[in-house]
PDB file of C-alpha atoms and ligand atoms in Angstrom:
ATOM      1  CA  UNK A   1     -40.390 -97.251 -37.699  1.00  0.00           C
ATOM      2  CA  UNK A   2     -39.393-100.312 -39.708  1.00  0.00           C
ATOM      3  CA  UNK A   3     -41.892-100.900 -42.316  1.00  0.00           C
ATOM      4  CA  UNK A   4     -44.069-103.888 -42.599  1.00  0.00           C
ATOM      5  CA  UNK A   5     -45.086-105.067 -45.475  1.00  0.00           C
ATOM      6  CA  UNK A   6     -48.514-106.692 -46.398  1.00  0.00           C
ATOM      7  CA  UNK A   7     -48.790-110.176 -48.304  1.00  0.00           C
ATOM      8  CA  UNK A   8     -49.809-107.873 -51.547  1.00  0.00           C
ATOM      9  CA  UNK A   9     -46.972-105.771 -50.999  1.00  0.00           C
ATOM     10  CA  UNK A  10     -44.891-108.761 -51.140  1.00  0.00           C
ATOM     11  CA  UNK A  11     -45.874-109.662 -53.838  1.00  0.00           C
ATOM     12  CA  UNK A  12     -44.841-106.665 -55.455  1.00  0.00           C
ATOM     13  CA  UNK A  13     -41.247-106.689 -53.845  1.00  0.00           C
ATOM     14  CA  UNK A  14     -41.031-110.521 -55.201  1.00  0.00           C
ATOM     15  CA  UNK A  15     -41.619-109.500 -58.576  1.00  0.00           C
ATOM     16  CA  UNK A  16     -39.279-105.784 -58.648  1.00  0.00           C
ATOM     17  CA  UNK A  17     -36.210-108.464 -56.893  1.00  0.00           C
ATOM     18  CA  UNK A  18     -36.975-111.253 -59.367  1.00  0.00           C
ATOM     19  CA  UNK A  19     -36.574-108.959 -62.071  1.00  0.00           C
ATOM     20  CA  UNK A  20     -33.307-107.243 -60.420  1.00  0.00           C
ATOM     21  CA  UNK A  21     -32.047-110.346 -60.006  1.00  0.00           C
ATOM     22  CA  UNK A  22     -32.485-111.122 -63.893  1.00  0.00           C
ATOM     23  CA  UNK A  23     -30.798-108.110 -64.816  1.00  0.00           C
ATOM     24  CA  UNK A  24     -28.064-108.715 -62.306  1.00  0.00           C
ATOM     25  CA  UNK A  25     -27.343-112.136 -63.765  1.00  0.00           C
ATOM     26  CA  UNK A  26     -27.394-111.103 -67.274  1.00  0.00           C
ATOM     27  CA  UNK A  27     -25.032-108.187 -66.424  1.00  0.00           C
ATOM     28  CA  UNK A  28     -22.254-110.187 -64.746  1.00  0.00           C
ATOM     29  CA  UNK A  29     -22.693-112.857 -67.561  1.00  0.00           C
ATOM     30  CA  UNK A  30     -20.908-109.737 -69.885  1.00  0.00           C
ATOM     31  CA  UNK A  31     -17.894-109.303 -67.611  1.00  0.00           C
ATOM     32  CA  UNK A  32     -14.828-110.276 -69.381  1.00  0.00           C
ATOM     33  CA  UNK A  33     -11.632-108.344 -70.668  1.00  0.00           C
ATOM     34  CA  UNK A  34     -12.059-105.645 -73.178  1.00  0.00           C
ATOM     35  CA  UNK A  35     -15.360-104.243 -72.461  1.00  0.00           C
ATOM     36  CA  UNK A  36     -15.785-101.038 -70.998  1.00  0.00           C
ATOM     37  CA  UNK A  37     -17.775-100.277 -67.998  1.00  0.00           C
ATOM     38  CA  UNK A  38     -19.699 -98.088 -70.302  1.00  0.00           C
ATOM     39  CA  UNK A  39     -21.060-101.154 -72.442  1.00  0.00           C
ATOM     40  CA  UNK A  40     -21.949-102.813 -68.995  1.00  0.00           C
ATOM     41  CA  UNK A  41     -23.820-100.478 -67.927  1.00  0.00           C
ATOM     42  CA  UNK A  42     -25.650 -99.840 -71.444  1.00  0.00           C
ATOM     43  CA  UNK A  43     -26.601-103.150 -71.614  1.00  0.00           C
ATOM     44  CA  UNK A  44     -28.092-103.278 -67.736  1.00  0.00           C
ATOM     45  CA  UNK A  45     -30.219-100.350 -68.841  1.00  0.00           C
ATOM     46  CA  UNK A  46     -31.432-102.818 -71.684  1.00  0.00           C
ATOM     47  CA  UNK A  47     -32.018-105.453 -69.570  1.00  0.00           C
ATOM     48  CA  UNK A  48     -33.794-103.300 -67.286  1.00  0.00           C
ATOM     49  CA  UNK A  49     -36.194-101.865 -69.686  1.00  0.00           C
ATOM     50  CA  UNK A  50     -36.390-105.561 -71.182  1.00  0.00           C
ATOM     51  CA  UNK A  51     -38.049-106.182 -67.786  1.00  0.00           C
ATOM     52  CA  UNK A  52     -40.590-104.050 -67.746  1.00  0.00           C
ATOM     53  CA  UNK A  53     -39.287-101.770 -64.697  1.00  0.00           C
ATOM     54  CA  UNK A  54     -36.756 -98.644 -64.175  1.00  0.00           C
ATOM     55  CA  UNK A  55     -33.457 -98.039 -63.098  1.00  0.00           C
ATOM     56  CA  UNK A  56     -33.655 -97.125 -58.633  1.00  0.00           C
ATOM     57  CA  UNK A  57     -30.077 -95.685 -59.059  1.00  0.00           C
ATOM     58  CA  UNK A  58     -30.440 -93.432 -62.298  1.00  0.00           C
ATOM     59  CA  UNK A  59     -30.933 -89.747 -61.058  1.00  0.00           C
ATOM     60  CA  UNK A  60     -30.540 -90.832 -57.210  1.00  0.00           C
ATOM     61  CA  UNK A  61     -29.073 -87.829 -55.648  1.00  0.00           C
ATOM     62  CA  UNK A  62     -27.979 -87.221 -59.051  1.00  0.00           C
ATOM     63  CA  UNK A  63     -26.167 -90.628 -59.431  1.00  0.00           C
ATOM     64  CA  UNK A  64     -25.645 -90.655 -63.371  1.00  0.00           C
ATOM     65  CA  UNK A  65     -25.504 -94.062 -64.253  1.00  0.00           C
ATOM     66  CA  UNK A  66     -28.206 -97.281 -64.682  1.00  0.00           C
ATOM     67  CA  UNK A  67     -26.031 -99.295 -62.027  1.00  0.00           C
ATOM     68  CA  UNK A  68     -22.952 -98.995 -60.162  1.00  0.00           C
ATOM     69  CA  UNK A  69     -20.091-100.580 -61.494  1.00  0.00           C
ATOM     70  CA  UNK A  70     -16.871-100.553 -58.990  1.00  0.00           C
ATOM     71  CA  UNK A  71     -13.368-102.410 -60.010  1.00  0.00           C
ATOM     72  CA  UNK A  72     -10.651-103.448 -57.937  1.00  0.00           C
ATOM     73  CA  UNK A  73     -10.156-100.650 -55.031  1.00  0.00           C
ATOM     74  CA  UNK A  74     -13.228 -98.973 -55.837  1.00  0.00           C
ATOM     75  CA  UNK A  75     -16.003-100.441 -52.673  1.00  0.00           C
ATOM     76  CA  UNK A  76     -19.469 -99.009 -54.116  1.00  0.00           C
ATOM     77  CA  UNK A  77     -21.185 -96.104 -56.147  1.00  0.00           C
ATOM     78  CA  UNK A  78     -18.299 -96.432 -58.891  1.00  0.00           C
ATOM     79  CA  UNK A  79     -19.874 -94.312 -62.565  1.00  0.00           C
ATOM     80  CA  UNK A  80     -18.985 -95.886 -65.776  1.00  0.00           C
ATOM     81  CA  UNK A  81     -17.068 -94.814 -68.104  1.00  0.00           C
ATOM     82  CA  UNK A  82     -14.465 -95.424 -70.780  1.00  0.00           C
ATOM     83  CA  UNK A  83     -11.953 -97.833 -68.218  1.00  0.00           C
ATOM     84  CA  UNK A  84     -11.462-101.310 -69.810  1.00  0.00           C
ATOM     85  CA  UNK A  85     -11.946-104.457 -67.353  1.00  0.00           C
ATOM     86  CA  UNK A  86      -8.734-106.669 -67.614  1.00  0.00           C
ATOM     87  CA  UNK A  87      -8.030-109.735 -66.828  1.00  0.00           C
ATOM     88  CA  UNK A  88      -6.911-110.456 -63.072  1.00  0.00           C
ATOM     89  CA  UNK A  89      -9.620-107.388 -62.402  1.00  0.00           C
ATOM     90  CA  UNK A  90     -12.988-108.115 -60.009  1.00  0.00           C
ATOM     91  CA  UNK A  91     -16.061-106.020 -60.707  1.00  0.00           C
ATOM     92  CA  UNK A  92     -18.988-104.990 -58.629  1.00  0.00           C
ATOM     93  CA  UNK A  93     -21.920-105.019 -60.127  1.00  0.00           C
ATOM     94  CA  UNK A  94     -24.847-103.195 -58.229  1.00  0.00           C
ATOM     95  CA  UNK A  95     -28.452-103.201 -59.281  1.00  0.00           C
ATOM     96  CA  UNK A  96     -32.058-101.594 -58.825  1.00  0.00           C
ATOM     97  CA  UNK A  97     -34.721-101.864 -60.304  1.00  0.00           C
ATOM     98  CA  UNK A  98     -38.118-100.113 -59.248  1.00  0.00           C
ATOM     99  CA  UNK A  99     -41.289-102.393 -60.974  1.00  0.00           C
ATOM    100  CA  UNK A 100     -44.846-102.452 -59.726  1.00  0.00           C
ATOM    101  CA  UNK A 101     -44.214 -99.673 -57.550  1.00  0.00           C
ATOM    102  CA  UNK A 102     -40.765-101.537 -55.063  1.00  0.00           C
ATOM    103  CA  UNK A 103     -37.761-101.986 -55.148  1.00  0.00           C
ATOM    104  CA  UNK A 104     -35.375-104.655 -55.559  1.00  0.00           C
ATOM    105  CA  UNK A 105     -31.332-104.462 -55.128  1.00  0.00           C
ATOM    106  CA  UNK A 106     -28.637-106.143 -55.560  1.00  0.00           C
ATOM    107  CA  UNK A 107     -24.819-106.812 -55.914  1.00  0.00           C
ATOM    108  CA  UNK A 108     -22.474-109.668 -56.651  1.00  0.00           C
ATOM    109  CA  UNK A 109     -18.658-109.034 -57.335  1.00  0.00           C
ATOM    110  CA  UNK A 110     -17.346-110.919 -60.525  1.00  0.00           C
ATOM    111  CA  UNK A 111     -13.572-112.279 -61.455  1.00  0.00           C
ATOM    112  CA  UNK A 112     -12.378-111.094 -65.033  1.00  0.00           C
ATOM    113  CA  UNK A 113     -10.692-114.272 -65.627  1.00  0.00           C
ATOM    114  CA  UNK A 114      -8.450-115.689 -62.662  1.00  0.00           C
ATOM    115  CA  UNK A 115      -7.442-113.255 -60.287  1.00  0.00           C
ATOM    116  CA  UNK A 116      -5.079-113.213 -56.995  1.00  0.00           C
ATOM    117  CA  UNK A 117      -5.428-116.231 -54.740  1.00  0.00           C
ATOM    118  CA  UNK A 118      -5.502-113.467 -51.965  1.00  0.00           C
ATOM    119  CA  UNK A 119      -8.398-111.734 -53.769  1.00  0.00           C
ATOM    120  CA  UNK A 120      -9.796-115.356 -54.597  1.00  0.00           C
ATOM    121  CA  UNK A 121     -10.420-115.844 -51.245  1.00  0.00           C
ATOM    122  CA  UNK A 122     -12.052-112.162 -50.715  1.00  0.00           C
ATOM    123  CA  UNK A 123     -14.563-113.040 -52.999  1.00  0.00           C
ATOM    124  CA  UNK A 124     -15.465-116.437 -51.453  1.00  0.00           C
ATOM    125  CA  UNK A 125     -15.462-114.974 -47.415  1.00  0.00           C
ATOM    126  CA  UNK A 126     -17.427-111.398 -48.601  1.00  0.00           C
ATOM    127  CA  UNK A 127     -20.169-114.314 -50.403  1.00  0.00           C
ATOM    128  CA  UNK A 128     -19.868-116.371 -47.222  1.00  0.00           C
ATOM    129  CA  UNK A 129     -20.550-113.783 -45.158  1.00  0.00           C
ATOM    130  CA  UNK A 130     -23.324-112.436 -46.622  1.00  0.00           C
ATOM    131  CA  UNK A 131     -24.664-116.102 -46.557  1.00  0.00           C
ATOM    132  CA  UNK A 132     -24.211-116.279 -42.689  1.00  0.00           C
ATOM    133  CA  UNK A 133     -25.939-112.843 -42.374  1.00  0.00           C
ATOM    134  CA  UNK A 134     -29.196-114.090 -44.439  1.00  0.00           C
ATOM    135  CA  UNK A 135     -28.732-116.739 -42.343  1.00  0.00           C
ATOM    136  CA  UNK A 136     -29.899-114.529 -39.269  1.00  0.00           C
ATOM    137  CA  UNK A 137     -32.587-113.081 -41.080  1.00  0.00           C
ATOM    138  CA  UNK A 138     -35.048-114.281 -38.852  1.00  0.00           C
ATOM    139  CA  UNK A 139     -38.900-114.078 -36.943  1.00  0.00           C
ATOM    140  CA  UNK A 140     -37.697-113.099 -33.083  1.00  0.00           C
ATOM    141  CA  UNK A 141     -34.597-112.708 -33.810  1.00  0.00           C
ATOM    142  CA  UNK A 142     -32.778-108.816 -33.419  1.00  0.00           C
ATOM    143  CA  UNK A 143     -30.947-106.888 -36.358  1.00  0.00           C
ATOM    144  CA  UNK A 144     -27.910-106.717 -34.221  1.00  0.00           C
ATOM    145  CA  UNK A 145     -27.508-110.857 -34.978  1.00  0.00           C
ATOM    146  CA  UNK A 146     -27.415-110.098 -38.851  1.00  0.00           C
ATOM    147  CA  UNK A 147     -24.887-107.393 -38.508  1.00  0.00           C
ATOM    148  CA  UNK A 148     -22.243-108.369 -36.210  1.00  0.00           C
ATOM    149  CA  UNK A 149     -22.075-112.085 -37.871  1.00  0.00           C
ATOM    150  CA  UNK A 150     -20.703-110.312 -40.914  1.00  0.00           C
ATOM    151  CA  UNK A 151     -17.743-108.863 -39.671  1.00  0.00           C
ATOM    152  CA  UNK A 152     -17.122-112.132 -37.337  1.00  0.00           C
ATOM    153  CA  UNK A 153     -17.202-113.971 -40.419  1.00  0.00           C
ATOM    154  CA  UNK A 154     -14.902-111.570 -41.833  1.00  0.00           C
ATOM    155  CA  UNK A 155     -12.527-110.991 -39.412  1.00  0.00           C
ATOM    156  CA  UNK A 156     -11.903-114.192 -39.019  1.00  0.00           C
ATOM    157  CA  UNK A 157     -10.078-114.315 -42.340  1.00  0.00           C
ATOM    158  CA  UNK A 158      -8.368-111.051 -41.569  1.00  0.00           C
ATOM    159  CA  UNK A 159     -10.728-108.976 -44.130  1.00  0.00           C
ATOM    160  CA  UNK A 160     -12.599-105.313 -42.685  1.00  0.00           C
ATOM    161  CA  UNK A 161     -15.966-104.251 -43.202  1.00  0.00           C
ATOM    162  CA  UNK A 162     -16.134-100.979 -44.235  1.00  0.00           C
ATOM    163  CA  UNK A 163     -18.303 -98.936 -41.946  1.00  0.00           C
ATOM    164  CA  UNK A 164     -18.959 -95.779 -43.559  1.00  0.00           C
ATOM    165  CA  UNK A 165     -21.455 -97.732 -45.771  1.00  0.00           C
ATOM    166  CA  UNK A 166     -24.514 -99.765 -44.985  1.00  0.00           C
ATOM    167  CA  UNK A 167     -27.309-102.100 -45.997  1.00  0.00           C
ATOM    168  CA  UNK A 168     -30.719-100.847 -45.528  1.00  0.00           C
ATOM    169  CA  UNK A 169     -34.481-101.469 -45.198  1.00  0.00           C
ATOM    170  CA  UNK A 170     -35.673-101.423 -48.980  1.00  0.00           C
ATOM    171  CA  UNK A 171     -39.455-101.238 -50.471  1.00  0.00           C
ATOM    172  CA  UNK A 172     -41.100 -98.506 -51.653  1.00  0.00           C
ATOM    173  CA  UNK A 173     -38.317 -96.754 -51.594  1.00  0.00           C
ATOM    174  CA  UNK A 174     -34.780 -97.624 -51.993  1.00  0.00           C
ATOM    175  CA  UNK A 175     -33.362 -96.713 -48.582  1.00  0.00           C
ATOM    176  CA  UNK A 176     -35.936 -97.378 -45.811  1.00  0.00           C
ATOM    177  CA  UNK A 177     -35.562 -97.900 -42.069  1.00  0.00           C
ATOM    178  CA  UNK A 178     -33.782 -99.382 -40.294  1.00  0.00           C
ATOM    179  CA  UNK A 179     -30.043 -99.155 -41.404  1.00  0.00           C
ATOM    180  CA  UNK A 180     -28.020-102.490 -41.663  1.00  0.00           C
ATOM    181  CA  UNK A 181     -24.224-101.933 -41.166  1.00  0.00           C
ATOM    182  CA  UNK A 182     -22.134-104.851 -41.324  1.00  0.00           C
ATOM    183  CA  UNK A 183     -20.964-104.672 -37.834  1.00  0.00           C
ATOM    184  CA  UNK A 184     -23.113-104.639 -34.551  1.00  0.00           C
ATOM    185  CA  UNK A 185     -23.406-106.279 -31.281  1.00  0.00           C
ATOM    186  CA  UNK A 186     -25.566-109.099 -31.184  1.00  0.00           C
ATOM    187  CA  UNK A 187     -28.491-109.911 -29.761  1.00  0.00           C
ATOM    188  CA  UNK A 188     -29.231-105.743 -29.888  1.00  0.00           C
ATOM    189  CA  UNK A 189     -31.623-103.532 -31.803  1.00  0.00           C
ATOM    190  CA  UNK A 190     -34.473-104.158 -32.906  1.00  0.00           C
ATOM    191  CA  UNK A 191     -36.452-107.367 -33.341  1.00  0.00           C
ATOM    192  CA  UNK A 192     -36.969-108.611 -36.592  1.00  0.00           C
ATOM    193  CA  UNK A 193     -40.398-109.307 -37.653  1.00  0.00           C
ATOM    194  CA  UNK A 194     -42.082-110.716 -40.573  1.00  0.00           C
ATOM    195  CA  UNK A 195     -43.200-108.553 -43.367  1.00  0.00           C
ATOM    196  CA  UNK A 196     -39.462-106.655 -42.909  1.00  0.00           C
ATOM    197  CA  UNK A 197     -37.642-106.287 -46.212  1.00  0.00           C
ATOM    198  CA  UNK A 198     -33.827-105.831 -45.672  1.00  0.00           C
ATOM    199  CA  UNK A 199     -31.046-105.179 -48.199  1.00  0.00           C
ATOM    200  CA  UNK A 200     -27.915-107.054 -46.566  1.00  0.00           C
ATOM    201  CA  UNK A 201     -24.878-105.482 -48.203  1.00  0.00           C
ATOM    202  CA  UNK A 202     -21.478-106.684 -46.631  1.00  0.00           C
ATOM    203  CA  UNK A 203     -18.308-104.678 -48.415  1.00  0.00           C
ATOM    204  CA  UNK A 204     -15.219-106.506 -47.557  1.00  0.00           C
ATOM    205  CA  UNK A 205     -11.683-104.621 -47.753  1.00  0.00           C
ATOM    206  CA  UNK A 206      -8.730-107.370 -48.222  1.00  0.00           C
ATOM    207  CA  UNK A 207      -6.537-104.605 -46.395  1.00  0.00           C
ATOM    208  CA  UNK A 208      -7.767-101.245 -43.969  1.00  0.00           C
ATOM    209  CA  UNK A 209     -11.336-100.778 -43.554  1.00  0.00           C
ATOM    210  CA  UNK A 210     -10.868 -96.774 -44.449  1.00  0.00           C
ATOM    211  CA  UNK A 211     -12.612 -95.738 -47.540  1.00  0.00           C
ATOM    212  CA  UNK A 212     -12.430 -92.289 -48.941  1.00  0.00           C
ATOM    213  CA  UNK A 213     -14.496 -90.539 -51.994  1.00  0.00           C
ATOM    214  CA  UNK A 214     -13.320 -89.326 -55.312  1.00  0.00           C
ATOM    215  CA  UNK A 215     -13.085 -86.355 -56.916  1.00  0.00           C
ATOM    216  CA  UNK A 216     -16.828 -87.257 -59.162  1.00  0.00           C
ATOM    217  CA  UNK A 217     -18.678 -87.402 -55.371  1.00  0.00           C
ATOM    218  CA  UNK A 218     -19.300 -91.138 -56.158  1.00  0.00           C
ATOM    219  CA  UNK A 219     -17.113 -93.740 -56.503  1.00  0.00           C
ATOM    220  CA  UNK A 220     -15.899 -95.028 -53.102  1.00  0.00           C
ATOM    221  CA  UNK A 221     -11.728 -95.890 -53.103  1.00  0.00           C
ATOM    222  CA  UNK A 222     -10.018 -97.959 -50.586  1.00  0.00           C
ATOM    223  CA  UNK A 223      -7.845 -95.592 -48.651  1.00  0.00           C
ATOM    224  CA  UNK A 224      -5.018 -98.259 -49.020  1.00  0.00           C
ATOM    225  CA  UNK A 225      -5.623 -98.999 -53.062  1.00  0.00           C
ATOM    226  CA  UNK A 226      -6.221-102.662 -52.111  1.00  0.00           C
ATOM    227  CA  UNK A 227      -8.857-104.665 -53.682  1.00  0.00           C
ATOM    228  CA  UNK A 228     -12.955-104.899 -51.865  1.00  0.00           C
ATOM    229  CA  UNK A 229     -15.562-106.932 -52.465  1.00  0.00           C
ATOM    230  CA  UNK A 230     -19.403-106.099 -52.186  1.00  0.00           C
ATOM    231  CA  UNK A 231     -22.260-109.073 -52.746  1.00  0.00           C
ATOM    232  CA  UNK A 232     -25.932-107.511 -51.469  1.00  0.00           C
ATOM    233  CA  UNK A 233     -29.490-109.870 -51.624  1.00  0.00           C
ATOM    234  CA  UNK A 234     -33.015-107.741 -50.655  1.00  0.00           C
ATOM    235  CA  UNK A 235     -34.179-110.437 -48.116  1.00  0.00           C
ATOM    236  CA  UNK A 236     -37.880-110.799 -46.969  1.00  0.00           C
ATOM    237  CA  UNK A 237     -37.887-111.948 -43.102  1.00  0.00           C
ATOM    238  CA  UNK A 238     -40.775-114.790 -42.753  1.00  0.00           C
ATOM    239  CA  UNK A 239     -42.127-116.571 -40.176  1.00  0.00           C
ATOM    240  CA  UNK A 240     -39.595-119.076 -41.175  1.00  0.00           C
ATOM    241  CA  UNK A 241     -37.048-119.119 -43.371  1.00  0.00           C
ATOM    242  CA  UNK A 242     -35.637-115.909 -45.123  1.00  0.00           C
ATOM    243  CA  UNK A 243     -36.720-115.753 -48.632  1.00  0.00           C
ATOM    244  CA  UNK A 244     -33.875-114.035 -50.922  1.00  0.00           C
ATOM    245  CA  UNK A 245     -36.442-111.671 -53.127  1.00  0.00           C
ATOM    246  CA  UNK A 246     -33.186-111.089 -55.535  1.00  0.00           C
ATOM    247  CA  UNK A 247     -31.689-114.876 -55.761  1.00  0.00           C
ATOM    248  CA  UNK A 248     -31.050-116.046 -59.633  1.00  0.00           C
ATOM    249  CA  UNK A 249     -29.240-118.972 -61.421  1.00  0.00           C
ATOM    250  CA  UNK A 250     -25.620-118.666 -60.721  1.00  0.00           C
ATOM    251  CA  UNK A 251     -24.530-116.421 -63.249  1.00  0.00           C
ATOM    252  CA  UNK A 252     -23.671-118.704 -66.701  1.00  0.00           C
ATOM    253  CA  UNK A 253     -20.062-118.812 -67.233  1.00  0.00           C
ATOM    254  CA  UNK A 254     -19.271-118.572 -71.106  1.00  0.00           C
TER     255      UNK A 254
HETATM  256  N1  LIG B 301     -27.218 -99.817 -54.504  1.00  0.00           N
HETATM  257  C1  LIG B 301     -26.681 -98.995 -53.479  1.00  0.00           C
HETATM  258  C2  LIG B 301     -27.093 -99.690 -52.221  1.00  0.00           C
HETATM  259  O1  LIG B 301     -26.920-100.866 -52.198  1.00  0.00           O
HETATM  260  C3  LIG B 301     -27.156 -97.589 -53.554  1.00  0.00           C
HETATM  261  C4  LIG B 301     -26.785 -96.928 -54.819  1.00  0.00           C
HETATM  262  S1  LIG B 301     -27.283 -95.314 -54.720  1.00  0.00           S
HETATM  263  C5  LIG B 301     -26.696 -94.652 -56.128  1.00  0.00           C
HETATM  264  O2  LIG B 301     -27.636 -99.166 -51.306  1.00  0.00           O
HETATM  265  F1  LIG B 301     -27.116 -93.453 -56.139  1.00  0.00           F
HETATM  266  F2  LIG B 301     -25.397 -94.759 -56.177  1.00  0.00           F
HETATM  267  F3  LIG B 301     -27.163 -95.301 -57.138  1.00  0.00           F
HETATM  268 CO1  LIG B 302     -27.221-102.053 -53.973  1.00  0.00          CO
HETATM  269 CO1  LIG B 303     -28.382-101.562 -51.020  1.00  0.00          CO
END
């Protein structure tokens, strides 16, 4: 069963994905060459604290960091560590925070500087794509619609969805019912409804759509080494348009 939430539940889920949001913004606003992924993820668990709620990744299965931070090849789940960003790098930047009892979640993928026209235009289709999706995020509508216009968004640039990973119902908890892959037939599954919290997660590879995990039982690696991007929003469905739960200010560029 897909859980429905109640107007004082969504409440709640408005203030845990205003505050991820926050966080998320602040975050990215530290990406530049030089720092370490350790120092971004130090400072997210400031942030966090800062508003009021607690890491949803920290301990997850054992997942040891605050956030996930992922460069280049890596798609999701990357740990941080001592690795430097540089410039030409992209970094994914994925957060949760749990406050008044939800959860909020959220991704965005940001340039260290300027990077490859090639990856340039990763970052603007993966963004597009996950616009189109939101887009679909609607009363009547079926979950099928959401995912399948991701990877025809994709595609149509000649980027892959990876398919190993998906988005995901989100609330309470951070992985609820139903699961949201970014590929699907549409006009299938099941119908969306208000009250239905999704997190819509596309990860875009510029090359094969193979992943594979590393050694740590984390970080997920492009099987070809080329670059992915990930951008996720926790979306409420309404009776009419989607409300993103996560959006902030585009992050402020220094
Ligand atoms: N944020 C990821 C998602 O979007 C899940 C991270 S789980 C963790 O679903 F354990 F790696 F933190
Ligand atoms: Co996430
Ligand atoms: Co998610």
């Amino acid at each position: 069963m897909i859980p429905i939430k109640t107007a004082k539940e969504i409440d709640k889920m408005r203030i845990a994905g205003r505050a991820t949001g926050e966080v998320l913004g602040r975050v990215a606003a530290l990406v530049q060459p030089g720092v370490t992924t350790k120092e971004l993820d130090e400072a997210a668990a400031q942030f966090i604290a800062e508003t009021g709620g607690r890491s949803a990744f920290l301990g997850y299965h054992g997942y040891p960091g605050n956030i996930c931070i992922s460069v280049n090849e890596e798609v999701v789940h990357g740990i941080a560590g001592g690795r430097k960003v540089q410039y030409g790098d992209i970094v994914k930047l994925d957060v949760g925070v749990i406050k008044s009892g939800f959860v909020g979640d959220t991704a965005t993928t940001v340039p260290a500087g300027l990077v490859d026209p090639a990856v340039q235009k990763l970052l603007e289709i993966s963004e597009e794509s996950l616009r189109v999706a939101i887009s679909h995020a609607l009363a009547g509508g079926r979950l099928g619609d959401i995912c399948a216009s991701v990877e025809e968004t994709v595609a149509a640039h000649g980027f892959t969805v990876v398919r190993e990973f998906v988005g995901h119902g989100v609330g309470r908890k951070l992985h609820e019912e139903p699961q949201v892959p970014n590929y699907g037939k549409p006009r299938t599954g099941p119908r969306l409804k208000p009250g239905m919290t999704l997190a819509i997660e596309p990860m875009v590879n510029l090359g094969v759509c193979d992943v594979r995990i590393l050694e740590d039982g984390w970080t997920v690696v492009t099987a070809d080494g080329k670059p992915s991007a990930h951008f996720e929003h926790t979306v409420l469905i309404t009776e009419g348009e989607p409300e993103i739960l996560t959006w902030r200010e585009k992050t402020q560029l220094k």
